[in-house]
Amino acid sequence: MITVTPPQSQSASIAAPAIIGSKVELRVIGTSVTLQEHIREKAEQDLGIKLNFIVLDGPLAQREGVMHPEHYDVYDQWFHSLDCLWPAHALQPIDVRRINRWDEINALPRTGHLAGRPGTTAGSVPADRLYVQRDNSLGRTTSARISMLPLTHNADSFAYLADEIPPRLIDQGESWSWLLAPELAGRVALQADPAIGAIDAALAVRASGLMEFQDIGNLSIEEIDGLIEILIEYRQRGHFAGFWSTFAEAAQLMLRNQVAIQSIWSPAMLELERAGLKPQLASPHEGYRAWFGGLALSRLVEGRARDAAYDYLNWWLDGWAGASMARQGYYISNPERARQYMSKDEWAYWYNGNPAVDLVGPTGQRRSLAGQCRDGGDYAARMGRIAVWDSVMDEQNYLVRRWGEFLRAQ
Amino acid sequence: MNSRTPVIHSSSDAAGSDTTTDLYNRHRYRLIQDHLQRAIRAGRIVPGLVLLEGPVARLFGTSRVPVRKAFELLHSDGLLLTFDGRGYLVANQDGTAPEPLRAPLSETALGFDAPPEPLDLPTTGERIYRALEEAVSVAIVFGHFRIDESLAAETLHVSRGVVRETLTRLRDRGLIEKSTYSHWLCGPLTARSVAQDYELRMLLEPAALRSSQPFLQHEMLAAAIAEIEEAIAHPMSVDAEKLQQLETTLHVDCLAHARNRKLLDTVRHAHMPLTVNHAFYQAFNLHPEAGTLEEHRAILRCLMAGDVDHAASALCHHLKNGQTRTLQRLKVLAVLPEPDLPAFVVPFP
């Protein structure tokens, strides 16, 4: 018998749902992007509930999400992963009438683009998987039920140490092709999750003129084969110094492994700053790879636990959490509410793209950003220049297996 | 649902399972039906010969159940006729009734032109078939593999000939290929191949259904409708095996009387999506959604009413939705960790 179970170390701490005394305990599964201790403490305090954060890397959170809805009450992840969870009936629809600030949520997750800006159709567009349709599939036609409450989001790229980049590249301007520049061999790292890392790699391969893709968010078998062959060749030449699954690992790669350029998640920047490094986030001329995160309900959560889960979802839209996310470089879907919890300077830097004055991180640590501007400009400019959304492609299963070959190649 | 431990059954436990008895019987009746049909059409069985369940079952080395079923199907095809006596008569080539001829039923009388393939084999054969089918359908999710004939024979305690014969049957179902270097290859399972199989089925299955419909028996359809009503009423009782049985009723049994065998062979070759769905429901221990079952019922009801036009369009609609659903399920399989595969499933190249 071939049995599929999650690694013991990851699942051992997952307890059964519980009501401790009069307090409901809510189990939230997700990644370190949002499952942070200061968030947990503040939400517990505001809501009078117990929160158990189950922190995994992206692919493991998805696997647990699909296979074990009995292990969690709330799923905290990305819209693209709904392509794995929804057909497996792991989640239940969210009733938007129970979301107090539903009307405040901006146009991007609802319609796919910001007012006056074109949206991309490449990748797993969040708006296409927001509303639950009459036949229980997900789509863009509005209804009173949604799959996931849209919350944090960002336009991602890569970080680099400017001093280490050859002048030839600097002159050409920031481009995804830098990730494959021969001068940087041995000093490049990528994200290990194929739904994200493979897209960064495809953006780099395309920008380097090595291959064209008909739809970079939905590669064909031949395109996947071509991409993986190129990557294996680079890997065998020693081009990649490492692959990371969490932003903490990403930071370590730059701190310890001489990595000069890598795809990055914004919270890693805090750790790098703390260590005295001053990496820059790129605004590649080819556009960003974007993602949208949110909260969803396990199919099995009910009764008081479900009421508490709705309270927790609503809490995320009250402003405090949105402000905290901004301080690590992420946007929230109802920014005006978060603005009430941010200083003018914070708002000016994070949302308006103005030069930084004196900023702090999510837990009050000083940030050394004075005088700098955010890559790519203000909210609308950054989120309006998306090359592709994180994606679960039609051939995702094939991609995952071939990506595994690339990661194992020597 | 309390327990959701996802399990992909491998060959070892599927091989000895009692729950597959029905499936064995189903495969056996087809073997018997096919053999007798060929022999009657080729004139190798003398018209008028009286066929009785017991003696025929002994010759095929089976119980009477699959023989009875094969007789019923041959009767509905007009190859066997009832008469005022026990058993069935073999019809004349033009379908008319000859005088009953009571003669000992031997291998020669039943048109075996050579000593029969060891038809004590079906149970073993079906056991091996199930084992290899399971191994292949799990493996293809995870990449491209070669099936090692000798290792498979060793693992399953049968001869290489039996393994080869089984793999040939899997090839006929489009699950496995034979390379120019004589390797048995399977996988990888891709969205493209699933989509192409569905395109083929959307073209061919309605045609096969039109051709088969006049020969469908009222009792068979009534049983199929009762079965689907039961599933709709109690969806939680429909596990992966049960769902496969429902799929077989609609996509194999209801088409089985189509006159064009090449058409049916091609349809069967495109049945890999059924395997994907089986793997999906088994891995995640899920029950089918109401939509799938209601589409089945709609088709069966049209057939019962003799409305072949609506049955064919409902089948087409069902296959179109099935394509969408299966492609969505295929994405979900991406989260599965790679399992330990049997030793005879070897990564390729």
PDB file of N, CA and C in Angstrom, chain B residues 36 54 96 100 127 223 237 253 261 263 292 339:
ATOM      1  N   LEU B  36     -17.734 -16.127 -27.724  1.00  0.00           N
ATOM      2  CA  LEU B  36     -18.892 -16.763 -28.358  1.00  0.00           C
ATOM      3  C   LEU B  36     -19.370 -15.951 -29.567  1.00  0.00           C
ATOM      4  N   GLY B  54     -24.374 -24.110 -17.117  1.00  0.00           N
ATOM      5  CA  GLY B  54     -23.439 -24.948 -16.350  1.00  0.00           C
ATOM      6  C   GLY B  54     -22.272 -25.455 -17.176  1.00  0.00           C
ATOM      7  N   THR B  96     -32.656 -16.131 -37.963  1.00  0.00           N
ATOM      8  CA  THR B  96     -33.857 -16.956 -37.771  1.00  0.00           C
ATOM      9  C   THR B  96     -33.560 -18.107 -36.824  1.00  0.00           C
ATOM     10  N   PRO B 100     -33.776 -26.905 -32.458  1.00  0.00           N
ATOM     11  CA  PRO B 100     -32.819 -27.106 -31.361  1.00  0.00           C
ATOM     12  C   PRO B 100     -31.956 -28.343 -31.595  1.00  0.00           C
ATOM     13  N   ARG B 127      -6.728 -10.550 -11.499  1.00  0.00           N
ATOM     14  CA  ARG B 127      -5.932 -10.107 -10.345  1.00  0.00           C
ATOM     15  C   ARG B 127      -4.700  -9.347 -10.834  1.00  0.00           C
ATOM     16  N   ALA B 223     -31.947  -1.004 -14.042  1.00  0.00           N
ATOM     17  CA  ALA B 223     -30.971  -1.259 -12.970  1.00  0.00           C
ATOM     18  C   ALA B 223     -29.977  -0.105 -12.875  1.00  0.00           C
ATOM     19  N   SER B 237     -21.937   7.405   0.145  1.00  0.00           N
ATOM     20  CA  SER B 237     -21.665   5.967   0.014  1.00  0.00           C
ATOM     21  C   SER B 237     -20.893   5.672  -1.270  1.00  0.00           C
ATOM     22  N   ASP B 253     -20.837  -0.177 -20.768  1.00  0.00           N
ATOM     23  CA  ASP B 253     -21.984  -1.069 -20.979  1.00  0.00           C
ATOM     24  C   ASP B 253     -23.024  -0.471 -21.935  1.00  0.00           C
ATOM     25  N   ARG B 261     -16.875  -2.338 -34.124  1.00  0.00           N
ATOM     26  CA  ARG B 261     -15.928  -2.704 -33.054  1.00  0.00           C
ATOM     27  C   ARG B 261     -14.718  -1.767 -33.031  1.00  0.00           C
ATOM     28  N   LEU B 263     -14.737   1.329 -33.647  1.00  0.00           N
ATOM     29  CA  LEU B 263     -15.180   2.524 -32.925  1.00  0.00           C
ATOM     30  C   LEU B 263     -15.043   2.280 -31.423  1.00  0.00           C
ATOM     31  N   THR B 292     -21.982  15.445 -11.474  1.00  0.00           N
ATOM     32  CA  THR B 292     -21.577  14.265 -12.241  1.00  0.00           C
ATOM     33  C   THR B 292     -22.690  13.222 -12.244  1.00  0.00           C
ATOM     34  N   PRO B 339       5.124   8.770  -4.100  1.00  0.00           N
ATOM     35  CA  PRO B 339       5.028   7.581  -3.256  1.00  0.00           C
ATOM     36  C   PRO B 339       6.119   6.574  -3.614  1.00  0.00           C
TER      37      PRO B 339
END
